[in-house]
Coordinates of C-alpha atoms and ligand atoms in Angstrom, one line a residue:
M1 CA 46.2 -21.6 -77.4
A2 CA 43.7 -19.3 -79.2
T3 CA 40.2 -20.5 -79.1
P4 CA 38.5 -20.5 -82.5
G5 CA 35.5 -18.1 -82.4
L6 CA 37.0 -16.2 -79.5
D7 CA 40.5 -14.8 -79.4
D8 CA 42.6 -15.2 -76.3
D9 CA 42.2 -11.6 -75.1
S10 CA 38.4 -11.6 -75.4
L11 CA 38.3 -15.0 -73.6
Q12 CA 40.5 -13.6 -70.9
Q13 CA 38.4 -10.5 -70.5
L14 CA 35.2 -12.6 -70.2
R15 CA 36.9 -14.9 -67.6
S16 CA 38.0 -11.9 -65.5
R17 CA 34.5 -10.4 -65.7
A18 CA 33.1 -13.8 -64.6
T19 CA 35.5 -13.9 -61.6
Q20 CA 34.4 -10.4 -60.5
L21 CA 30.7 -11.4 -60.7
L22 CA 31.5 -14.5 -58.8
L23 CA 33.1 -12.6 -56.0
K24 CA 30.1 -10.3 -55.9
E25 CA 27.8 -13.3 -55.9
N26 CA 25.9 -11.7 -58.8
W27 CA 24.7 -15.1 -60.1
T28 CA 22.4 -13.9 -62.8
E29 CA 25.0 -11.9 -64.6
Y30 CA 27.6 -14.5 -63.8
I31 CA 25.4 -17.1 -65.7
A32 CA 25.1 -14.6 -68.6
V33 CA 28.9 -14.2 -68.9
C34 CA 29.5 -18.0 -68.6
S35 CA 26.9 -18.5 -71.4
L36 CA 28.9 -16.1 -73.7
I37 CA 32.0 -18.2 -73.1
I38 CA 30.1 -21.5 -73.7
E39 CA 28.5 -20.1 -76.8
A40 CA 31.9 -19.2 -78.2
F41 CA 33.1 -22.7 -77.6
D42 CA 30.0 -24.2 -79.2
A43 CA 30.7 -22.1 -82.3
A44 CA 34.2 -23.6 -82.4
A45 CA 33.1 -27.2 -82.7
A46 CA 36.6 -28.3 -83.8
C47 CA 38.3 -27.1 -80.7
K48 CA 40.2 -29.9 -79.0
D49 CA 40.9 -28.3 -75.6
R50 CA 37.6 -28.6 -73.8
R51 CA 38.9 -28.0 -70.3
V52 CA 37.7 -24.3 -70.2
L53 CA 34.4 -25.3 -71.6
C54 CA 33.8 -28.1 -69.1
S55 CA 34.9 -25.8 -66.1
T56 CA 32.6 -23.0 -67.4
L57 CA 29.7 -25.4 -67.7
A58 CA 30.4 -26.7 -64.2
H59 CA 30.6 -23.1 -62.8
R60 CA 27.4 -22.2 -64.6
A61 CA 25.8 -25.3 -63.1
D62 CA 26.8 -24.1 -59.6
A63 CA 25.4 -20.7 -60.2
R64 CA 22.1 -22.1 -61.6
A65 CA 21.8 -24.4 -58.6
R66 CA 22.3 -21.4 -56.3
L67 CA 19.4 -19.8 -58.0
G68 CA 17.3 -22.9 -57.5
D69 CA 17.4 -24.0 -61.2
A70 CA 18.3 -27.6 -60.6
P71 CA 17.2 -28.8 -64.1
G72 CA 19.4 -26.2 -65.7
A73 CA 22.3 -27.1 -63.4
L74 CA 22.0 -30.8 -64.2
A75 CA 21.8 -30.1 -67.9
D76 CA 25.1 -28.1 -67.6
C77 CA 26.8 -30.9 -65.7
D78 CA 25.7 -33.5 -68.2
A79 CA 27.0 -31.4 -71.1
A80 CA 30.4 -31.1 -69.3
L81 CA 30.5 -34.8 -68.6
A82 CA 29.6 -35.7 -72.2
A83 CA 32.8 -33.8 -73.2
D84 CA 34.9 -35.1 -70.3
P85 CA 33.3 -38.0 -68.3
A86 CA 35.9 -37.6 -65.5
H87 CA 35.8 -33.8 -65.1
P88 CA 36.1 -33.3 -61.3
G89 CA 34.3 -30.0 -61.2
A90 CA 31.3 -31.3 -63.2
L91 CA 31.2 -34.4 -61.1
L92 CA 31.2 -32.4 -57.9
S93 CA 28.6 -29.9 -59.2
K94 CA 26.3 -32.8 -60.3
G95 CA 26.8 -34.5 -57.0
A96 CA 25.8 -31.4 -55.1
V97 CA 22.7 -30.8 -57.3
L98 CA 21.6 -34.4 -56.9
R99 CA 22.2 -34.2 -53.1
G100 CA 20.1 -31.1 -53.0
L101 CA 17.3 -33.0 -54.9
G102 CA 17.5 -35.8 -52.4
R103 CA 19.0 -38.3 -54.9
Y104 CA 21.6 -39.4 -52.4
S105 CA 22.8 -42.7 -54.0
R106 CA 23.3 -41.0 -57.4
A107 CA 25.0 -38.1 -55.7
A108 CA 27.3 -40.5 -53.9
E109 CA 28.2 -42.1 -57.3
C110 CA 29.2 -38.7 -58.6
F111 CA 31.3 -37.8 -55.5
R112 CA 32.9 -41.3 -55.6
A113 CA 33.9 -40.7 -59.3
A114 CA 35.3 -37.3 -58.3
L115 CA 37.2 -38.9 -55.4
A116 CA 38.8 -41.3 -57.9
V117 CA 40.1 -38.4 -59.9
S118 CA 41.1 -36.0 -57.1
G119 CA 40.7 -37.6 -53.7
T120 CA 40.5 -35.1 -50.9
D121 CA 39.1 -35.5 -47.4
E122 CA 36.4 -33.1 -48.2
V123 CA 35.1 -35.2 -51.1
R124 CA 35.4 -38.4 -49.0
E125 CA 33.2 -36.7 -46.4
M126 CA 30.7 -35.8 -49.2
V127 CA 30.5 -39.5 -50.1
E128 CA 30.0 -40.5 -46.5
Q129 CA 27.4 -37.7 -46.0
C130 CA 25.4 -39.0 -49.0
K131 CA 25.6 -42.6 -47.7
R132 CA 24.2 -41.4 -44.3
L133 CA 21.4 -39.4 -45.9
D134 CA 20.5 -42.2 -48.2
A135 CA 20.2 -44.6 -45.2
Q136 CA 18.1 -42.0 -43.4
A137 CA 15.9 -41.3 -46.4
R138 CA 15.1 -45.1 -46.5
S139 CA 14.7 -45.7 -42.8
G140 CA 13.4 -42.3 -41.5
A141 CA 15.6 -42.8 -38.4
V142 CA 16.9 -39.5 -37.2
D143 CA 19.3 -38.8 -34.3
L144 CA 19.3 -35.2 -33.1
S145 CA 20.9 -36.1 -29.7
E146 CA 24.2 -34.3 -30.2
W147 CA 22.5 -31.2 -31.4
V148 CA 19.9 -31.2 -28.6
L149 CA 22.7 -31.8 -26.0
A150 CA 24.7 -28.9 -27.4
G151 CA 21.7 -26.7 -26.7
F152 CA 20.7 -26.5 -30.4
S153 CA 23.8 -24.5 -31.2
G154 CA 25.4 -24.5 -34.5
K155 CA 24.1 -25.6 -37.9
C156 CA 20.9 -27.7 -37.9
P157 CA 21.7 -31.4 -38.5
D158 CA 21.5 -32.6 -42.1
L159 CA 18.2 -34.3 -42.8
A160 CA 16.9 -36.3 -45.7
E161 CA 13.4 -36.5 -46.9
H162 CA 11.6 -39.7 -46.0
V163 CA 8.2 -41.2 -46.9
G164 CA 7.4 -44.0 -44.4
A165 CA 4.6 -46.6 -44.4
V166 CA 1.9 -44.2 -45.5
E167 CA -0.1 -43.4 -48.6
V168 CA -2.6 -40.8 -49.7
R169 CA -6.1 -42.2 -50.0
R170 CA -9.7 -40.8 -50.0
S171 CA -10.7 -39.8 -46.5
A172 CA -13.9 -39.7 -44.6
H173 CA -12.7 -36.4 -43.1
G174 CA -12.8 -34.6 -46.5
G175 CA -11.0 -35.0 -49.8
R176 CA -7.8 -37.0 -49.5
G177 CA -5.9 -37.9 -46.4
V178 CA -2.7 -39.8 -45.4
F179 CA -3.1 -43.4 -44.2
A180 CA -0.9 -45.9 -42.4
V181 CA -0.2 -48.9 -44.5
K182 CA 1.2 -50.9 -41.6
N183 CA 1.1 -50.8 -37.8
I184 CA 3.2 -47.9 -36.5
E185 CA 4.6 -47.4 -33.0
A186 CA 4.2 -44.1 -31.2
G187 CA 7.3 -41.9 -31.8
A188 CA 8.2 -43.5 -35.2
N189 CA 8.7 -41.0 -38.0
L190 CA 6.1 -41.1 -40.8
V191 CA 7.2 -38.4 -43.1
I192 CA 10.2 -36.1 -43.3
S193 CA 9.6 -33.3 -45.7
K194 CA 11.6 -30.3 -46.8
A195 CA 9.7 -27.1 -47.3
V196 CA 9.1 -25.8 -50.8
A197 CA 9.6 -22.5 -49.0
I198 CA 9.2 -20.8 -45.6
G199 CA 8.4 -17.2 -44.9
R200 CA 10.0 -16.2 -41.6
G201 CA 10.2 -13.1 -39.5
V202 CA 10.3 -11.6 -36.1
I203 CA 6.8 -10.6 -35.1
P204 CA 6.1 -8.9 -31.8
D205 CA 3.4 -10.5 -29.7
A206 CA 0.9 -7.8 -30.5
A207 CA 1.8 -7.6 -34.2
D208 CA -0.6 -6.0 -36.5
S209 CA -1.7 -7.8 -39.6
G210 CA 0.6 -5.7 -41.7
E211 CA 3.7 -7.3 -40.1
K212 CA 2.2 -10.7 -40.6
M213 CA 1.5 -9.8 -44.3
V214 CA 5.3 -9.2 -44.7
V215 CA 6.0 -12.8 -43.7
W216 CA 3.2 -14.1 -45.9
K217 CA 4.4 -12.1 -48.9
D218 CA 7.9 -13.4 -48.3
L219 CA 6.5 -17.0 -48.4
V220 CA 4.4 -16.3 -51.6
D221 CA 7.4 -14.8 -53.4
K222 CA 9.6 -17.8 -52.5
V223 CA 7.0 -20.4 -53.5
L224 CA 6.3 -18.8 -56.8
D225 CA 10.1 -18.5 -57.4
A226 CA 10.6 -22.2 -56.5
A227 CA 7.7 -23.3 -58.8
E228 CA 9.0 -21.1 -61.7
K229 CA 12.4 -22.7 -61.5
C230 CA 11.4 -26.3 -61.0
P231 CA 8.6 -27.9 -63.0
R232 CA 8.6 -30.8 -60.5
T233 CA 7.9 -28.4 -57.6
A234 CA 5.1 -26.7 -59.6
S235 CA 3.5 -30.0 -60.4
L236 CA 3.7 -31.1 -56.7
I237 CA 2.0 -27.8 -55.6
Y238 CA -0.8 -28.4 -58.2
T239 CA -1.6 -31.8 -56.5
L240 CA -2.7 -29.8 -53.4
S241 CA -6.3 -28.7 -52.9
T242 CA -7.3 -25.1 -53.6
G243 CA -10.3 -25.6 -51.3
E244 CA -12.6 -25.0 -54.3
E245 CA -12.7 -28.4 -56.0
P246 CA -15.5 -30.9 -55.1
E247 CA -13.8 -33.0 -52.5
D248 CA -14.7 -36.4 -54.0
E249 CA -13.2 -35.3 -57.3
L250 CA -9.8 -34.5 -55.9
P251 CA -7.3 -36.9 -57.6
I252 CA -5.3 -39.3 -55.5
P253 CA -1.6 -38.6 -56.3
D254 CA 0.8 -41.4 -57.0
M255 CA 3.1 -41.8 -53.9
A256 CA 6.1 -42.2 -56.2
H257 CA 6.0 -38.5 -56.8
F258 CA 6.8 -37.8 -53.2
K259 CA 9.8 -40.2 -53.1
Q260 CA 12.8 -38.5 -54.5
E261 CA 14.8 -41.7 -55.0
T262 CA 12.1 -43.6 -56.8
E263 CA 11.1 -40.8 -59.1
E264 CA 12.9 -40.9 -62.4
L265 CA 15.2 -38.0 -63.0
D266 CA 14.8 -38.0 -66.8
D267 CA 11.0 -38.4 -66.7
G268 CA 10.5 -35.4 -68.8
T269 CA 9.4 -33.3 -65.8
A270 CA 12.8 -32.0 -65.0
M271 CA 13.5 -30.9 -68.5
A272 CA 10.0 -30.1 -69.6
P273 CA 9.7 -26.6 -71.1
K274 CA 8.6 -24.3 -68.3
A275 CA 4.9 -23.7 -68.6
S276 CA 3.7 -20.4 -67.2
L277 CA 2.5 -20.6 -63.6
D278 CA -1.1 -20.5 -62.5
V279 CA -0.4 -17.9 -59.8
D280 CA -4.0 -17.6 -58.8
K281 CA -4.2 -21.4 -58.2
I282 CA -0.9 -21.4 -56.2
L283 CA -2.2 -18.6 -54.0
K284 CA -5.4 -20.6 -53.2
V285 CA -3.3 -23.7 -52.5
L286 CA -1.2 -21.7 -50.0
D287 CA -4.3 -20.5 -48.3
V288 CA -5.5 -24.0 -47.6
N289 CA -2.2 -25.9 -47.1
C290 CA 0.3 -23.8 -45.3
L291 CA 1.6 -24.8 -41.9
T292 CA 3.1 -22.7 -39.2
E293 CA 6.3 -23.7 -37.5
D294 CA 5.2 -22.5 -34.1
A295 CA 2.2 -24.8 -34.0
A296 CA 4.7 -27.6 -33.2
P297 CA 7.9 -28.1 -31.3
S298 CA 10.2 -26.2 -33.4
A299 CA 14.0 -25.9 -33.4
N300 CA 13.6 -22.2 -33.9
L301 CA 11.5 -21.9 -30.8
L302 CA 13.6 -24.5 -28.9
G303 CA 16.4 -22.1 -29.1
S304 CA 18.7 -22.7 -32.1
N305 CA 18.1 -19.5 -34.0
G306 CA 15.8 -17.9 -31.5
V307 CA 15.7 -14.6 -33.5
V308 CA 12.9 -15.9 -35.6
N309 CA 9.6 -16.4 -33.9
C310 CA 7.2 -16.7 -36.9
G311 CA 7.5 -19.2 -39.7
V312 CA 4.9 -20.2 -42.2
G313 CA 5.7 -22.6 -45.0
L314 CA 4.5 -25.2 -47.4
W315 CA 5.5 -28.9 -47.0
I316 CA 3.9 -31.0 -49.7
L317 CA 3.1 -34.4 -48.2
P318 CA 2.3 -33.1 -44.7
A319 CA -0.3 -30.8 -46.4
F320 CA -2.4 -33.9 -47.2
I321 CA -2.8 -34.7 -43.5
N322 CA -6.3 -33.8 -42.2
H323 CA -7.3 -32.5 -38.8
S324 CA -8.7 -34.5 -35.9
C325 CA -9.4 -33.6 -32.3
H326 CA -8.3 -37.2 -31.5
P327 CA -5.0 -36.9 -33.5
N328 CA -2.3 -39.6 -33.8
A329 CA 0.5 -37.6 -35.3
R330 CA 2.5 -34.4 -34.6
R331 CA 5.3 -32.6 -36.3
T332 CA 8.6 -31.1 -35.3
H333 CA 10.4 -28.5 -37.3
V334 CA 14.1 -28.7 -37.7
G335 CA 15.6 -26.2 -40.1
D336 CA 13.5 -26.3 -43.3
H337 CA 12.4 -29.9 -42.6
A338 CA 9.1 -30.9 -41.0
I339 CA 9.3 -34.3 -39.2
V340 CA 5.9 -35.9 -38.8
H341 CA 5.8 -38.7 -36.2
A342 CA 3.2 -41.0 -34.7
S343 CA 2.1 -39.4 -31.4
R344 CA 0.1 -42.6 -30.6
D345 CA 0.3 -46.2 -31.7
I346 CA -1.3 -46.3 -35.2
K347 CA -2.9 -49.4 -36.8
A348 CA -2.5 -50.3 -40.4
G349 CA -5.3 -48.6 -42.4
E350 CA -5.9 -45.8 -39.9
E351 CA -5.9 -42.3 -41.1
I352 CA -2.9 -40.1 -40.0
T353 CA -4.2 -36.8 -38.4
F354 CA -2.8 -33.7 -36.8
A355 CA -4.4 -31.2 -34.5
Y356 CA -4.7 -28.0 -36.6
F357 CA -5.5 -26.1 -33.4
D358 CA -5.3 -26.7 -29.6
V359 CA -7.4 -29.7 -28.9
L360 CA -7.0 -29.6 -25.1
T361 CA -10.2 -27.6 -25.0
P362 CA -13.9 -28.2 -24.6
A363 CA -16.0 -29.2 -27.6
S364 CA -17.6 -25.7 -28.0
K365 CA -14.2 -24.1 -28.3
R366 CA -13.0 -26.7 -30.7
R367 CA -16.0 -26.2 -32.9
E368 CA -15.2 -22.4 -33.0
A369 CA -11.6 -23.1 -34.0
A370 CA -12.7 -25.7 -36.6
R371 CA -15.1 -23.2 -38.1
A372 CA -12.2 -20.7 -38.5
W373 CA -10.5 -23.4 -40.5
G374 CA -13.6 -23.8 -42.6
L375 CA -14.3 -27.4 -41.4
E376 CA -16.7 -29.3 -39.1
C377 CA -14.8 -32.0 -37.3
Q378 CA -16.5 -35.3 -37.3
C379 CA -13.8 -37.3 -35.4
D380 CA -14.8 -39.9 -32.8
R381 CA -14.2 -37.5 -30.0
C382 CA -16.4 -34.7 -31.4
R383 CA -19.1 -37.2 -32.3
F384 CA -19.1 -38.7 -28.8
E385 CA -19.2 -35.3 -27.1
A386 CA -22.0 -34.1 -29.4
S387 CA -24.1 -37.2 -28.9
D388 CA -23.6 -38.8 -25.6
A389 CA -26.9 -39.0 -23.9
I390 CA -25.7 -40.0 -20.4
V391 CA -23.1 -37.4 -19.8
G392 CA -24.6 -34.9 -22.3
Q393 CA -26.6 -32.5 -20.1
E394 CA -24.2 -32.5 -17.2
L395 CA -21.3 -32.0 -19.6
T396 CA -22.9 -28.9 -21.1
K397 CA -23.3 -27.5 -17.6
L398 CA -19.7 -28.3 -16.6
E399 CA -18.5 -26.9 -19.9
N400 CA -20.3 -23.6 -19.3
E401 CA -18.7 -23.4 -15.9
L402 CA -15.3 -24.1 -17.3
V403 CA -15.6 -21.6 -20.1
N404 CA -17.5 -18.8 -18.3
G405 CA -16.7 -19.5 -14.6
R406 CA -13.2 -17.9 -14.4
G407 CA -11.9 -18.0 -10.9
G408 CA -14.3 -20.8 -9.8
D409 CA -13.0 -23.9 -7.9
M410 CA -11.6 -26.0 -10.7
G411 CA -10.9 -28.8 -8.3
A412 CA -14.6 -29.1 -7.5
L413 CA -15.4 -29.1 -11.2
V414 CA -12.9 -32.0 -11.9
V415 CA -14.4 -34.0 -9.0
R416 CA -17.9 -33.6 -10.4
L417 CA -16.8 -34.7 -13.8
E418 CA -14.9 -37.7 -12.5
E419 CA -17.9 -38.7 -10.3
R420 CA -20.3 -38.3 -13.2
M421 CA -18.1 -40.4 -15.4
R422 CA -17.8 -43.1 -12.7
K423 CA -21.6 -43.2 -12.1
S424 CA -22.3 -43.3 -15.8
M425 CA -19.7 -46.0 -16.3
V426 CA -18.0 -44.1 -19.1
K427 CA -15.4 -46.3 -20.7
E428 CA -11.7 -45.4 -20.3
R429 CA -11.3 -44.2 -23.8
R430 CA -14.2 -41.8 -23.5
K431 CA -13.0 -40.7 -20.1
A432 CA -9.8 -39.7 -21.8
F433 CA -11.7 -37.6 -24.4
L434 CA -13.5 -35.8 -21.6
R435 CA -10.4 -35.3 -19.5
A436 CA -8.7 -33.8 -22.6
S437 CA -11.7 -31.4 -23.0
F438 CA -11.4 -30.3 -19.4
W439 CA -7.6 -30.2 -19.4
S440 CA -7.5 -26.6 -18.2
A441 CA -9.5 -27.5 -15.1
Y442 CA -7.2 -30.5 -14.3
S443 CA -4.2 -28.3 -14.9
A444 CA -5.5 -25.6 -12.6
L445 CA -6.2 -28.3 -9.9
F446 CA -2.7 -29.8 -10.2
D447 CA -1.0 -26.4 -10.4
S448 CA -2.3 -25.5 -7.0
D449 CA -1.0 -27.2 -3.8
K450 CA -4.1 -25.9 -2.0
L451 CA -6.5 -27.5 -4.5
V452 CA -4.5 -30.8 -4.5
R453 CA -4.7 -30.9 -0.7
K454 CA -8.5 -30.1 -0.8
W455 CA -9.5 -32.5 -3.7
G456 CA -6.5 -34.7 -4.4
R457 CA -7.9 -37.8 -2.8
R458 CA -11.1 -37.7 -4.9
V459 CA -9.4 -37.5 -8.3
P460 CA -6.9 -39.7 -10.1
G461 CA -3.2 -38.7 -9.7
E462 CA -1.6 -36.2 -12.1
A463 CA 0.4 -38.8 -13.9
A464 CA -2.6 -41.1 -14.3
V465 CA -4.6 -38.2 -15.8
A466 CA -1.7 -37.4 -18.1
E467 CA -1.4 -41.0 -19.3
S468 CA -5.1 -41.2 -20.0
V469 CA -5.1 -37.9 -22.0
A470 CA -2.1 -38.9 -23.9
G471 CA -4.1 -41.9 -25.0
A472 CA -6.8 -39.6 -26.4
I473 CA -4.7 -36.8 -28.1
G474 CA -1.2 -38.4 -28.3
G475 CA 2.0 -36.9 -27.0
N476 CA 1.8 -33.2 -26.2
E477 CA 4.1 -30.9 -24.2
S478 CA 1.5 -29.9 -21.7
V479 CA 0.5 -33.5 -21.1
L480 CA 4.2 -34.5 -20.9
R481 CA 4.8 -31.8 -18.4
A482 CA 2.0 -33.1 -16.2
M483 CA 3.4 -36.7 -16.5
L484 CA 6.8 -35.5 -15.5
R485 CA 5.5 -33.5 -12.6
G486 CA 3.2 -36.4 -11.5
A487 CA 6.0 -38.9 -11.7
D488 CA 8.3 -36.6 -9.8
N489 CA 5.8 -36.1 -7.0
G490 CA 5.4 -39.9 -6.6
N491 CA 1.9 -39.2 -7.8
G492 CA 2.5 -41.7 -10.6
C493 CA 0.8 -44.7 -12.0
G494 CA 2.8 -47.8 -11.2
N495 CA 6.2 -48.6 -9.6
R496 CA 9.2 -46.4 -10.3
L497 CA 10.4 -48.3 -13.4
E498 CA 6.9 -48.5 -14.9
V499 CA 6.5 -44.7 -14.4
E500 CA 9.9 -44.0 -15.9
D501 CA 9.0 -46.1 -18.9
K502 CA 5.7 -44.3 -19.3
V503 CA 7.4 -40.9 -19.1
V504 CA 9.8 -41.9 -21.9
R505 CA 7.0 -43.3 -24.0
I506 CA 5.0 -40.0 -23.7
G507 CA 8.3 -38.1 -24.4
R508 CA 8.7 -40.0 -27.6
A509 CA 5.1 -39.6 -28.5
T510 CA 5.6 -35.8 -28.0
Y511 CA 8.9 -35.2 -29.7
G512 CA 9.3 -38.3 -31.8
R513 CA 12.1 -40.8 -31.7
V514 CA 14.7 -38.3 -32.6
V515 CA 17.0 -38.5 -29.6
K516 CA 18.5 -41.1 -27.3
R517 CA 17.4 -41.4 -23.7
Q518 CA 20.1 -39.0 -22.4
A519 CA 19.1 -36.2 -24.8
M520 CA 15.5 -36.9 -24.0
R521 CA 16.2 -35.7 -20.5
A522 CA 17.4 -32.4 -21.9
L523 CA 14.0 -32.1 -23.7
F524 CA 12.2 -33.0 -20.4
R525 CA 14.1 -30.1 -18.7
L526 CA 12.9 -27.7 -21.5
T527 CA 9.4 -29.1 -21.1
L528 CA 9.3 -28.5 -17.4
D529 CA 10.9 -25.0 -17.7
A530 CA 8.4 -23.9 -20.3
D531 CA 5.6 -21.6 -19.2
S532 CA 2.7 -24.0 -18.7
N533 CA 0.5 -21.8 -21.0
K534 CA 3.0 -21.6 -23.8
S535 CA 3.9 -24.4 -26.3
L536 CA 7.6 -24.9 -26.7
Ligands
LIG1 C1 -4.3 -29.2 -45.6 S1 -5.7 -29.7 -46.4 C2 -5.8 -31.4 -46.0 C3 -5.8 -32.3 -47.2 C4 -7.1 -32.2 -48.0 N1 -8.1 -33.0 -47.3 C5 -7.0 -32.6 -49.4 O1 -7.7 -33.5 -49.9 O2 -6.1 -32.1 -50.1 C6 -6.9 -28.9 -45.4 C7 -8.3 -29.1 -45.8 O3 -8.7 -30.4 -45.7 C8 -10.1 -30.5 -45.2 N2 -10.1 -31.1 -43.8 C9 -9.0 -31.3 -43.0 N3 -9.4 -31.9 -41.9 C10 -10.7 -32.0 -41.9 C11 -11.7 -32.5 -41.0 N4 -11.4 -33.0 -39.8 N5 -13.0 -32.5 -41.4 C12 -13.4 -31.9 -42.6 N6 -12.5 -31.4 -43.5 C13 -11.2 -31.5 -43.2 C14 -10.5 -29.0 -45.2 O4 -11.2 -28.8 -46.4 C15 -9.2 -28.3 -45.0 O5 -9.4 -27.0 -45.6

């Protein structure tokens, strides 16, 4: 049938052209050609056969979604569904866009409606996948066991974003921070966040700053592109600090903005006319808020796609988490998602903190690292180490020996520290802080059979030291490795079952509750195999 406003031949030509562009994955031109077809249909308002119009709208929606234009894609799907509420292509496209936006229950509704029209196993699986992701988004429970046991091969497991029992409040650390709103056990997931964008590359160890700039530029381009296409993304980026605002004036964002399912789709943000971007502000936000994947156990580094060794990205809610040298949270990177978990038990009302840099180092080294981040850490541990009158002087001497006395007998140093702490009746919690600060000396002692034979009886066992340090800085690969080695040497702290239980608890505190016990053993093997000086 001839389409008013466009004769059959012209329509056929446009459709052939569209198919060619589709095969070439030239989405921008494909969208332009689809738009010509749609305009022609719009001009022919009386046309009864709307199938071509609906399919073209659904195809343009897919192309827009591929280019990251979710609002445009949804508008196309809605236009197609207004003309034919049971159009399978439009239902599938809308489901896919909603799934990409993390609106799993609404995506499942679309897939279910599509299944009713043309039921295939593939669509049934889409419904099931959305149900799984919806449950995961609500509970935060993730199971990566199969993937870990398969040696991280194949596609990363699907993950949904999740906001656990946390909220953004004003922080004593500076500006805003993220706080627990109920008691949380070590290992529990707090936040699962998909990156706005990640810049990745292969950077040789001795890379010059030019190579790093390429990765940075890649990230900047991707973030600007994402913000340009999605007003919601832009407005989330603008909630982050540029580092220039007075800290007490930084607004506290409404948590609903971070929760995909609770945020209204038609709140005006999605369809708002695109305001021009404040590029300067976004660049400053990136400077203050980016996280690197290699600062945490990362699927890339754990072996899944080992070609990439440098990833820097922007994850919105994790960017509100402040630093502490006595941190209670860590993150793991799986694909584009950052999973933030409790690395110690956390009490309701406590601030959630990460270590921005290695905190298994003495106070002076941490001060230097903090300065490089433009902050002065005032956490319990730093305040104790800066002020303690009893251990103070001796501590400075020991610290100088540790930092400057390369090659000295680290066993003797550990013995002096332990004896000093015993004489000064330093409480367990503070002993743990100091052991964390002198971790390299403890590691050197336990790494050497000779030093263990010489000093072993005058210091606590390796597993006991590891357990104590995990209490101060939470789970950590290096600490877990010491716990595993200590437990293996019978150098543990308790009977066999107690030690096993402690090992699993530190394992969960290190990697999060993302695997079952059997898969945890695979992570233990990786931890033990890893070079002791290198994070996983
Ligand atoms: C990624 S942001 C963290 C969120 C930030 N506090 C906010 O309100 O948006 C990093 C910035 O937070 C501040 N910050 C983080 N940890 C801190 C700490 N322990 N002490 C002082 N300032 C800290 C510093 O200004 C740092 O540049």
